[in-house]
Short mmCIF file of C-alpha atoms in Angstrom, two decimals:
data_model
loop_
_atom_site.label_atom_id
_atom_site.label_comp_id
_atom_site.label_asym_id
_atom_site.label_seq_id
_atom_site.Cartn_x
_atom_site.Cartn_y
_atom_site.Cartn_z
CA UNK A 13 250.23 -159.57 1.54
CA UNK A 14 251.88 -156.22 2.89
CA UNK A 15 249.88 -153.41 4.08
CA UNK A 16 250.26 -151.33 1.47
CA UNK A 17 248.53 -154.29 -0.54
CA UNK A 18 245.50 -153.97 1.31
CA UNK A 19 245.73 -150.21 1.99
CA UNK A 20 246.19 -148.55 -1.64
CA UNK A 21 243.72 -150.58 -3.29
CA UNK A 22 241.10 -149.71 -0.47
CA UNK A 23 241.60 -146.10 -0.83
CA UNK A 24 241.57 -145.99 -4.31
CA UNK A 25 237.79 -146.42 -3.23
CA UNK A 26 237.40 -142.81 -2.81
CA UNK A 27 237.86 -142.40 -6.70
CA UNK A 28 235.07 -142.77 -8.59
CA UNK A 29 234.25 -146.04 -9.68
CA UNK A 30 234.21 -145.34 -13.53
CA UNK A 31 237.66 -143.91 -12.84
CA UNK A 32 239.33 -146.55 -10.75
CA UNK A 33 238.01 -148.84 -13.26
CA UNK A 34 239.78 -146.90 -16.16
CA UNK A 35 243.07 -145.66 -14.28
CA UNK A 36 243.21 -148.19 -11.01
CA UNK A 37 245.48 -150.69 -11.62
CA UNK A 38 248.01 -148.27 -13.40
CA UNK A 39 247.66 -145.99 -10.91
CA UNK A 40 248.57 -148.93 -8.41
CA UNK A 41 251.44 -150.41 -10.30
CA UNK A 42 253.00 -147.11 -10.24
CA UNK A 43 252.30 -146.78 -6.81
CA UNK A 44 254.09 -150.05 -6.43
CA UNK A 45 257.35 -148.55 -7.70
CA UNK A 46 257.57 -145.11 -5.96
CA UNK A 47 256.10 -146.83 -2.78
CA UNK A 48 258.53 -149.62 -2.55
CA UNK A 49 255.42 -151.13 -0.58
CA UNK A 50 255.90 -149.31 2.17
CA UNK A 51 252.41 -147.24 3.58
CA UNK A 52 253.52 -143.46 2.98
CA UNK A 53 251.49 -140.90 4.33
CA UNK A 54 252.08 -138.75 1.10
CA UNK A 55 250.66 -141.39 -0.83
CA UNK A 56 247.74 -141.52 1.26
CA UNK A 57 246.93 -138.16 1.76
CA UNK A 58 247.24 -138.32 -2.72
CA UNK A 59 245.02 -140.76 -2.99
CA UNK A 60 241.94 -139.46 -0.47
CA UNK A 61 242.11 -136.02 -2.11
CA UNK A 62 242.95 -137.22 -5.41
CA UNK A 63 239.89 -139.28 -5.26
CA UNK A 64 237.43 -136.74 -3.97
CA UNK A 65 238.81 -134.01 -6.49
CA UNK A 66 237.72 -136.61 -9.39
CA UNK A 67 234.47 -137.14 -8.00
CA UNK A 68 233.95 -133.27 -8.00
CA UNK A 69 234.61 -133.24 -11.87
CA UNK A 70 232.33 -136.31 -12.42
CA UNK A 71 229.90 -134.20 -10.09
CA UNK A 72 229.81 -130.76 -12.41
CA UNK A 73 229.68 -133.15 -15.53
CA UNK A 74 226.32 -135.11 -14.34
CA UNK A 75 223.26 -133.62 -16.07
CA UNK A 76 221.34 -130.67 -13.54
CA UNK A 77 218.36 -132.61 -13.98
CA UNK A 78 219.84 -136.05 -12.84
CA UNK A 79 220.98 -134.12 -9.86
CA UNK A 80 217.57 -132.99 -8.72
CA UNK A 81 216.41 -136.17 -9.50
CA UNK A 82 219.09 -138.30 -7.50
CA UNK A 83 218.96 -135.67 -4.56
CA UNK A 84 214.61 -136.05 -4.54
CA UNK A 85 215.63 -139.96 -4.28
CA UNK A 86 218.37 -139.86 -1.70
CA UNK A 87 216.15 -137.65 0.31
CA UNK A 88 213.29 -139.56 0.05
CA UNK A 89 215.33 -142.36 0.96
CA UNK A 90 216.91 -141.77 4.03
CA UNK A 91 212.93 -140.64 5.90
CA UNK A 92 211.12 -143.62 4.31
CA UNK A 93 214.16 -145.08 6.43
CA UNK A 94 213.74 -143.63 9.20
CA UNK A 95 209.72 -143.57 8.84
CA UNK A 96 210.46 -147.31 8.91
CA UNK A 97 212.87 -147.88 12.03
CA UNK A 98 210.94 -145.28 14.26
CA UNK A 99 207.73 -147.32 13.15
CA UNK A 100 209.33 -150.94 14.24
CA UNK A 101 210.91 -149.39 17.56
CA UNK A 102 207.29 -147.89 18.12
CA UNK A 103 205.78 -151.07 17.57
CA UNK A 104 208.45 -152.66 20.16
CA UNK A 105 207.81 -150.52 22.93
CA UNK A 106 205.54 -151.61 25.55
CA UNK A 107 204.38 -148.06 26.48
CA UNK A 108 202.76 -148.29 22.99
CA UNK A 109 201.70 -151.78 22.78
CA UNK A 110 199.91 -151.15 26.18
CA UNK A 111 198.14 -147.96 24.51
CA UNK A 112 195.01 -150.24 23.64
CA UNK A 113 195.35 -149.76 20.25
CA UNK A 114 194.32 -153.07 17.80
CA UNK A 115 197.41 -155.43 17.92
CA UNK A 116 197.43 -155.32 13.32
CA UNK A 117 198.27 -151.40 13.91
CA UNK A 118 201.96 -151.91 13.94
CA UNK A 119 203.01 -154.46 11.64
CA UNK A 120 200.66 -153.11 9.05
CA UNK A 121 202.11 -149.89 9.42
CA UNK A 122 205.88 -151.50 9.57
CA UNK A 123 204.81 -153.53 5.92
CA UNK A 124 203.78 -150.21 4.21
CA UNK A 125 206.96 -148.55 5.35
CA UNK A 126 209.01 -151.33 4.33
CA UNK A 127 207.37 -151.44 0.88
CA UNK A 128 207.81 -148.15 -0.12
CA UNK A 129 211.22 -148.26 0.90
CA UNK A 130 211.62 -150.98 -1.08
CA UNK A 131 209.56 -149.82 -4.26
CA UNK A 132 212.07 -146.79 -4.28
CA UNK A 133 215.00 -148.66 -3.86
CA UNK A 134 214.32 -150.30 -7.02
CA UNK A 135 213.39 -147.45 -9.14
CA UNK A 136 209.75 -147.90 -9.21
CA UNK A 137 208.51 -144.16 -6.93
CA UNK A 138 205.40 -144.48 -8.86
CA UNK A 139 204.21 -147.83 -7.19
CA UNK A 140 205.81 -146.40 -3.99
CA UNK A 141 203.58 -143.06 -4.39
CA UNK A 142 200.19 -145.28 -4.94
CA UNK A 143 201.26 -147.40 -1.58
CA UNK A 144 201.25 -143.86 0.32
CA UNK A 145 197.37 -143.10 0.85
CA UNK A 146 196.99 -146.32 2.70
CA UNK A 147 199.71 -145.39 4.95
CA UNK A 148 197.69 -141.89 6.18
CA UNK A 149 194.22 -143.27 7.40
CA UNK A 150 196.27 -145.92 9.31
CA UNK A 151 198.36 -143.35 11.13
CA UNK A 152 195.51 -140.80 11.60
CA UNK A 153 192.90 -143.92 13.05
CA UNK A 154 195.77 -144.96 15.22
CA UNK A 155 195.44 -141.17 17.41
CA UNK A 156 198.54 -142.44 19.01
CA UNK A 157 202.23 -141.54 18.46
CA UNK A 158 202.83 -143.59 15.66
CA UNK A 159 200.63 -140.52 13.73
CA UNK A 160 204.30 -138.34 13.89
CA UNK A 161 205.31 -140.51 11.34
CA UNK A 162 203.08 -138.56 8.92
CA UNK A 163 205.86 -135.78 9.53
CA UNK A 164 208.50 -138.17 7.74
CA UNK A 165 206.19 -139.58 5.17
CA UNK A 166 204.87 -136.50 3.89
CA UNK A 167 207.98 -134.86 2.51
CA UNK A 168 209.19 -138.17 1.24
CA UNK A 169 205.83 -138.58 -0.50
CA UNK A 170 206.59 -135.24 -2.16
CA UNK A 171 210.08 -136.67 -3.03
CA UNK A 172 207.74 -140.32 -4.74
CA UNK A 173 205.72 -137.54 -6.74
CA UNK A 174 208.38 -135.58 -7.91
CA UNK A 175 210.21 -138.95 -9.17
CA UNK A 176 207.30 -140.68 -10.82
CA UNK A 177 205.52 -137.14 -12.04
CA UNK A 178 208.48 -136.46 -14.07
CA UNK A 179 208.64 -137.74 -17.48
CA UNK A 180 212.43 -139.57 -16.89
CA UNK A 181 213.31 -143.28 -16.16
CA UNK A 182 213.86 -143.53 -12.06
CA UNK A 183 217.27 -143.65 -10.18
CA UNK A 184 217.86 -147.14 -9.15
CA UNK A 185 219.55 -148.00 -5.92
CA UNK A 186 221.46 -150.65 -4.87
CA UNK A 187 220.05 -153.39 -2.15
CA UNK A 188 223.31 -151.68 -0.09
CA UNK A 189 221.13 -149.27 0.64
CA UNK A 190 218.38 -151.54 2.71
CA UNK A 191 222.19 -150.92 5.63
CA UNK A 192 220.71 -147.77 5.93
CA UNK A 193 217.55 -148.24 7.89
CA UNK A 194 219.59 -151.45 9.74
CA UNK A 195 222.57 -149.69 10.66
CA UNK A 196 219.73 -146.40 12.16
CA UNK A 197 218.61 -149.34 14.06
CA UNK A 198 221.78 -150.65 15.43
CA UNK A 199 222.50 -146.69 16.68
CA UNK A 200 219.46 -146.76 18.07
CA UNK A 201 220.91 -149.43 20.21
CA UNK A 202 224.27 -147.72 20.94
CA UNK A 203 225.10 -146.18 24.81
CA UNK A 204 225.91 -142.14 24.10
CA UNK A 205 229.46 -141.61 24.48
CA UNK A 206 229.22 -144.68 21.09
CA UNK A 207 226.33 -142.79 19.56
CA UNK A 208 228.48 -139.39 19.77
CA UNK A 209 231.45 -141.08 17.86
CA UNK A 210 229.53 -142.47 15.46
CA UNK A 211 227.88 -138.95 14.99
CA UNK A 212 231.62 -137.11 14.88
CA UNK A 213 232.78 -139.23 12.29
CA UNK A 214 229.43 -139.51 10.30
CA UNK A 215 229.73 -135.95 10.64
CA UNK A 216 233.03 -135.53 9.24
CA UNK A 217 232.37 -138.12 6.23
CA UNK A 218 229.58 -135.79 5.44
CA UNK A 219 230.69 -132.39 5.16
CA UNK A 220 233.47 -134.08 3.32
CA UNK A 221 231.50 -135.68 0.63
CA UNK A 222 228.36 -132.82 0.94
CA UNK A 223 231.16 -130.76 -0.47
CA UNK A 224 232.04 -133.35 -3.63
CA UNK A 225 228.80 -134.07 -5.10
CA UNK A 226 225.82 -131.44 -4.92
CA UNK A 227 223.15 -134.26 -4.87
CA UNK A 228 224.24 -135.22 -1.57
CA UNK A 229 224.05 -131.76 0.21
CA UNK A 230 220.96 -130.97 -1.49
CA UNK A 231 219.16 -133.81 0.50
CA UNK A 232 220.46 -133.52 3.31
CA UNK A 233 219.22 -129.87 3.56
CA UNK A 234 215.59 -130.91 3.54
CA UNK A 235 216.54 -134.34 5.86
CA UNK A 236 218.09 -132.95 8.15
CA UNK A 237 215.34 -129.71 8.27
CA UNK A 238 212.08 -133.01 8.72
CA UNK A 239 214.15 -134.74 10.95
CA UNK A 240 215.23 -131.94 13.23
CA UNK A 241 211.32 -130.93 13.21
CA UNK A 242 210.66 -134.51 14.02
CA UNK A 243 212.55 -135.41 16.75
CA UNK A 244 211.32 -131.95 18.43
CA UNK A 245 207.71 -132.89 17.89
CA UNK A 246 208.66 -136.27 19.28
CA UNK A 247 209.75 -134.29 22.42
CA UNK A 248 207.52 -132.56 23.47
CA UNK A 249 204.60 -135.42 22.42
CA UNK A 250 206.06 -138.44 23.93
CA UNK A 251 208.46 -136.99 26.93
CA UNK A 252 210.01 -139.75 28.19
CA UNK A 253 209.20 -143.17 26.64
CA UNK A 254 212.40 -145.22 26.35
CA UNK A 255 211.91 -145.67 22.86
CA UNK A 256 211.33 -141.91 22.41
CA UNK A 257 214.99 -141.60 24.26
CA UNK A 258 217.19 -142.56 21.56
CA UNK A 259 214.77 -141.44 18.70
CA UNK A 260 214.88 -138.06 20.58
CA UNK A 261 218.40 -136.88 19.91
CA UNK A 262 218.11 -133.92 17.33
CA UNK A 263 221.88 -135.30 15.85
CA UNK A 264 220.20 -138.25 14.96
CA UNK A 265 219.23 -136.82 11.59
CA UNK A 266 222.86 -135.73 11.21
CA UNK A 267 224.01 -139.51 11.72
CA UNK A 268 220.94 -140.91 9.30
CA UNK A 269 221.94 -138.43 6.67
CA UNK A 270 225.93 -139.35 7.47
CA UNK A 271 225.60 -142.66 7.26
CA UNK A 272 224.07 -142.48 3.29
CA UNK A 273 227.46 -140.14 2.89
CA UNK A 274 229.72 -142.92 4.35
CA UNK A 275 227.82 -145.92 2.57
CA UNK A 276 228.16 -143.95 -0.93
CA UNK A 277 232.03 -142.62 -0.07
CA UNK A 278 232.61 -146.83 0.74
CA UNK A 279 231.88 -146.64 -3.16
CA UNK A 280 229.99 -149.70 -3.28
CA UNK A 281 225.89 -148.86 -3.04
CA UNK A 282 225.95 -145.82 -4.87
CA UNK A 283 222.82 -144.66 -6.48
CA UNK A 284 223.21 -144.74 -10.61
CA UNK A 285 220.65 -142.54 -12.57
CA UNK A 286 219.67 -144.58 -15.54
CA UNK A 287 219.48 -140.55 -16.76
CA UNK A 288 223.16 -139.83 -16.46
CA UNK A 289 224.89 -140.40 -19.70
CA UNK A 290 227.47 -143.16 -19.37
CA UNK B 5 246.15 -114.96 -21.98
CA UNK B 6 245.94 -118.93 -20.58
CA UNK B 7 245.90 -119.75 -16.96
CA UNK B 8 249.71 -120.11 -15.68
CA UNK B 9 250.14 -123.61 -15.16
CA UNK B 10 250.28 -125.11 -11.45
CA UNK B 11 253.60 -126.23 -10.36
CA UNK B 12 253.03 -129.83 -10.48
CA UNK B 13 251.16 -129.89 -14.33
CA UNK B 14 254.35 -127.54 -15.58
CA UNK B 15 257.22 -129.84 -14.08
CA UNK B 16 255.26 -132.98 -15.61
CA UNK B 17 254.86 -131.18 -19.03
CA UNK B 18 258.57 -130.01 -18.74
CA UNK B 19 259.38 -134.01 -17.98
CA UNK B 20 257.99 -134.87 -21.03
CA UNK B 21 259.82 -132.70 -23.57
CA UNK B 22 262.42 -135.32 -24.10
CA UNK B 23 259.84 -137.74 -25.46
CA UNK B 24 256.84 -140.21 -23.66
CA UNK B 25 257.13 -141.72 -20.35
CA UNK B 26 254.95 -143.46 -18.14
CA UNK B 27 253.74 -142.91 -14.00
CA UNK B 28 257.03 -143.40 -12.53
CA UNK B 29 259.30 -142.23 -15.06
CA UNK B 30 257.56 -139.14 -14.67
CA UNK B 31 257.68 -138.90 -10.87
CA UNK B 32 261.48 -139.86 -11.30
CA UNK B 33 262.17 -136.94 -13.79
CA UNK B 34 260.11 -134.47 -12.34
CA UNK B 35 261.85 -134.99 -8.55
CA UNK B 36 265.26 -135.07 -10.92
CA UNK B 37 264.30 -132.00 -12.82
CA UNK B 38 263.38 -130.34 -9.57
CA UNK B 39 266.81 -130.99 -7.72
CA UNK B 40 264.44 -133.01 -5.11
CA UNK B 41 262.21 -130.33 -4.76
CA UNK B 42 258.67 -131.44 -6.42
CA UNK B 43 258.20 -135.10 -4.91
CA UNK B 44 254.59 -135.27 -6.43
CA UNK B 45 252.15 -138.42 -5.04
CA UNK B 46 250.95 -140.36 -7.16
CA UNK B 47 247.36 -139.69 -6.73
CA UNK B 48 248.65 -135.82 -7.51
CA UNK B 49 250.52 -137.15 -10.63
CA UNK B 50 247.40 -138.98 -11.66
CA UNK B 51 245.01 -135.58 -11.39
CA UNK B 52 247.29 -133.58 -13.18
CA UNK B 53 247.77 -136.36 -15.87
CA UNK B 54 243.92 -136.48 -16.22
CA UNK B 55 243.33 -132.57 -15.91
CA UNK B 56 246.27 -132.03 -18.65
CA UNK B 57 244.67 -135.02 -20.57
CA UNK B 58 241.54 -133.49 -20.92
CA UNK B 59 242.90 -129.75 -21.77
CA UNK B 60 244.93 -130.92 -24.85
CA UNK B 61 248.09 -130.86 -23.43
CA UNK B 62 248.87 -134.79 -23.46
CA UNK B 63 248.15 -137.71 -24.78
CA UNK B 64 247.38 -140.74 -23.42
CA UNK B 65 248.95 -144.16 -25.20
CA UNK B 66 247.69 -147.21 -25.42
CA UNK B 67 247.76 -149.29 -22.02
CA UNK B 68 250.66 -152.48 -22.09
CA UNK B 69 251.58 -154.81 -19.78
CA UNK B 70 255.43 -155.20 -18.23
CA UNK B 71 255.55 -157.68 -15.73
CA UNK B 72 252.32 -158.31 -15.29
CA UNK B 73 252.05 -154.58 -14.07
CA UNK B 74 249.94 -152.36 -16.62
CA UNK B 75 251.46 -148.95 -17.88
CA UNK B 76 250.45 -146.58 -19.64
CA UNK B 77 253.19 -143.62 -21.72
CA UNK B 78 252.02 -140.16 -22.06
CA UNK B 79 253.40 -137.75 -24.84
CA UNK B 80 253.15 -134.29 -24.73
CA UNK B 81 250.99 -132.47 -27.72
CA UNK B 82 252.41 -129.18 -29.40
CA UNK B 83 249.64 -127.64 -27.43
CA UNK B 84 251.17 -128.97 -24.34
CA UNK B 85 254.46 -127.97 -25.70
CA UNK B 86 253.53 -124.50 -26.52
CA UNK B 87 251.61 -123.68 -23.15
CA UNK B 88 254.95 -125.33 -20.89
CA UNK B 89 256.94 -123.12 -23.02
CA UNK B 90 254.96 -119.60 -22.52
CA UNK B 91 254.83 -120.76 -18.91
CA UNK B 92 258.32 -121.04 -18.60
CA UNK B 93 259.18 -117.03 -20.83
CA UNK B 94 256.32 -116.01 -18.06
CA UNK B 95 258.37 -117.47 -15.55
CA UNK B 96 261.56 -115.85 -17.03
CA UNK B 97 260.23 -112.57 -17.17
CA UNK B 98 258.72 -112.28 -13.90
CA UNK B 99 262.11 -113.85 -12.46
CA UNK B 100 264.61 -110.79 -14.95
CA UNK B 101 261.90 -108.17 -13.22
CA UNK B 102 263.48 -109.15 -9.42
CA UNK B 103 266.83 -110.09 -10.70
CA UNK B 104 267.25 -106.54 -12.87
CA UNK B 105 266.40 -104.43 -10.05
CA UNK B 106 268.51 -106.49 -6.91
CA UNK B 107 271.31 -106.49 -9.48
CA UNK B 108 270.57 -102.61 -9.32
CA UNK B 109 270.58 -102.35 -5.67
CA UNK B 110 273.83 -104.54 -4.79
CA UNK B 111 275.50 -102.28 -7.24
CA UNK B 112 274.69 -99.27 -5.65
CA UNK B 113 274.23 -99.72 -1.84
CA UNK B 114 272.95 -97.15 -0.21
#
């Protein structure tokens, strides 16, 4: 198989799927001609901004109010995510295990997150929502840092109401989508001069896609406004904790919110709105 | 008064006039039609075959298979026709405007 087997058929990835399903393999077997399989950077360039100018039109054709609706659940997403990593790195540190605090806090707290997280994924917010009240009198009884995680919850609690309030089936998301709390976890893990490539390119993917579909750029506005307010609160409240270290870094939320970008520009876990007409 | 056409979406109309081709017919005949001028990618070709697709302009046939590679022919519509034709007397007329007056001016030098 030549490289410009693998390579065209990978980028015609940034194409919407509906498309690539539709035009794909003709656009490939023409490809195949005027390419004489050899990788040209022409081609290439095509095909990336080919792709992303079909996902704009898809974009202004989706309904306004699947939009709101995808954007409430991306955004609600992404800080039940990180409500869940930041609760199972608390629960890991030894600074906070030694806080005296009764040893069920942490995995209780960890379960709830985890089951929200998961309710949403599969398009049930409203079970989600009814889990969230349990969550609060276990953070506030704790009176220890794991209580900034009522910071993240809340907004994403107003993103569960506005989902199951409404009177329109929910977005469902794909399991993909569980890569974004793991792969938060593996940054978390990463030595800086990593962490601050994996934040340029995240970065990049972003704006890139932010400026294709208006769902995406309308949750990261409110994401990356918690999480900025977060990690500052986290600051100043826990100082110098290792764990607080790499949950500190205010272009975290830049890297959570890029990584949803580069996991739905991969084309393969992106969210479908059972409201969008197909 | 329409839109002028991009460059690319008026050579590929223009390519069709002689009757339906497919992908890379059409990149072959609009590179020939251009004296090697408009090399269009294919992921270009494609957006301006879907854009002119859903304006009217062309039409889409039915998909078929040639050595195991599918294809597809496109046809120009007489909409299609008629806007690559106004494009091209808008083209003319803004081209006699320049040509008229340096015809003037290598006339009379001054």
């Amino acid at each position: 198989m030549s490289a410009a087997d693998r390579i065209y058929p990978a980028l015609l990835r940034a194409y919407p799927r509906a498309w690539a399903a539709a035009h794909g393999n003709e656009l490939l077997a023409t490809l195949a001609f005027s390419s004489q399989g050899r990788v040209l950077p022409r081609e290439v360039t095509g095909l990336l901004l080919g792709g992303f100018h079909q996902r704009r039109l898809e974009d202004r054709s989706r309904p306004r109010a699947a939009t709101f609706d995808s954007a409430a659940c991306l955004a609600a997403l992404l800080l039940l995510g990180v409500s869940l990593m930041s609760s199972i790195a608390i629960a890991l540190d030894p600074v906070m295990l030694g806080a005296g605090l009764p040893p069920w806090t942490f995995p209780l707290a960890t379960l709830l997150s985890l089951s929200k997280f998961a309710l949403l994924l599969r398009g049930h917010p409203g079970a989600a929502l009814l889990l969230a009240p349990f969550s609060y009198p276990l953070l506030l009884a704790t009176a220890s840092p794991i209580i900034l995680l009522i910071w993240l919850d809340t907004p994403a609690v107003a993103g569960l109401a506005w989902l199951a309030l409404r009177r329109r089936p929910a977005p469902t998301v794909s399991w993909g989508w569980m890569l974004v709390p793991l792969m938060l976890g593996a940054a978390m893990l990463l030595p800086f001069p990593l962490f601050g490539i994996a934040i340029g390119i995240t970065l990049a993917t972003t704006l890139l896609v932010a400026a294709c579909e208006v769902r995406f750029a309308l949750a990261a506005v409110p994401v990356c406004f918690v999480l900025a307010g977060y990690w500052t609160v986290t600051y100043f409240t826990l100082g110098t904790s290792s764990v607080s270290q790499s949950l500190l870094h205010p272009a975290m939320g830049l890297a959570v919110v890029g990584l949803a970008f580069l996991l739905r520009s991969a084309g393969n876990v992106s969210p479908r709105s059972s409201t969008t007409p197909r | 008064m329409s839109r002028p056409l991009r460059e690319p979406s008026y050579f590929v109309l223009a390519a069709l006039i002689d009757g339906p081709l497919h992908g890379y017919a059409i990149l072959k005949q609009v590179l020939e039609l251009s004296d090697g001028r408009v090399r269009l990618s294919t992921g270009t070709l494609y957006g301006a075959l879907e854009r002119l697709t859903a304006d009217g302009l062309l039409l889409p046939g039915a998909e078929e298979v040639v050595e195991g590679r599918p294809r597809r022919a496109y046809s120009l519509t007489p909409t299609g026709l008629t806007a690559v034709t106004a494009e091209a007397e808008r083209l003319e007329a803004a081209a006699r405007v320049v040509m008229a007056r340096t015809s003037i001016v290598r006339v009379s030098p001054a």
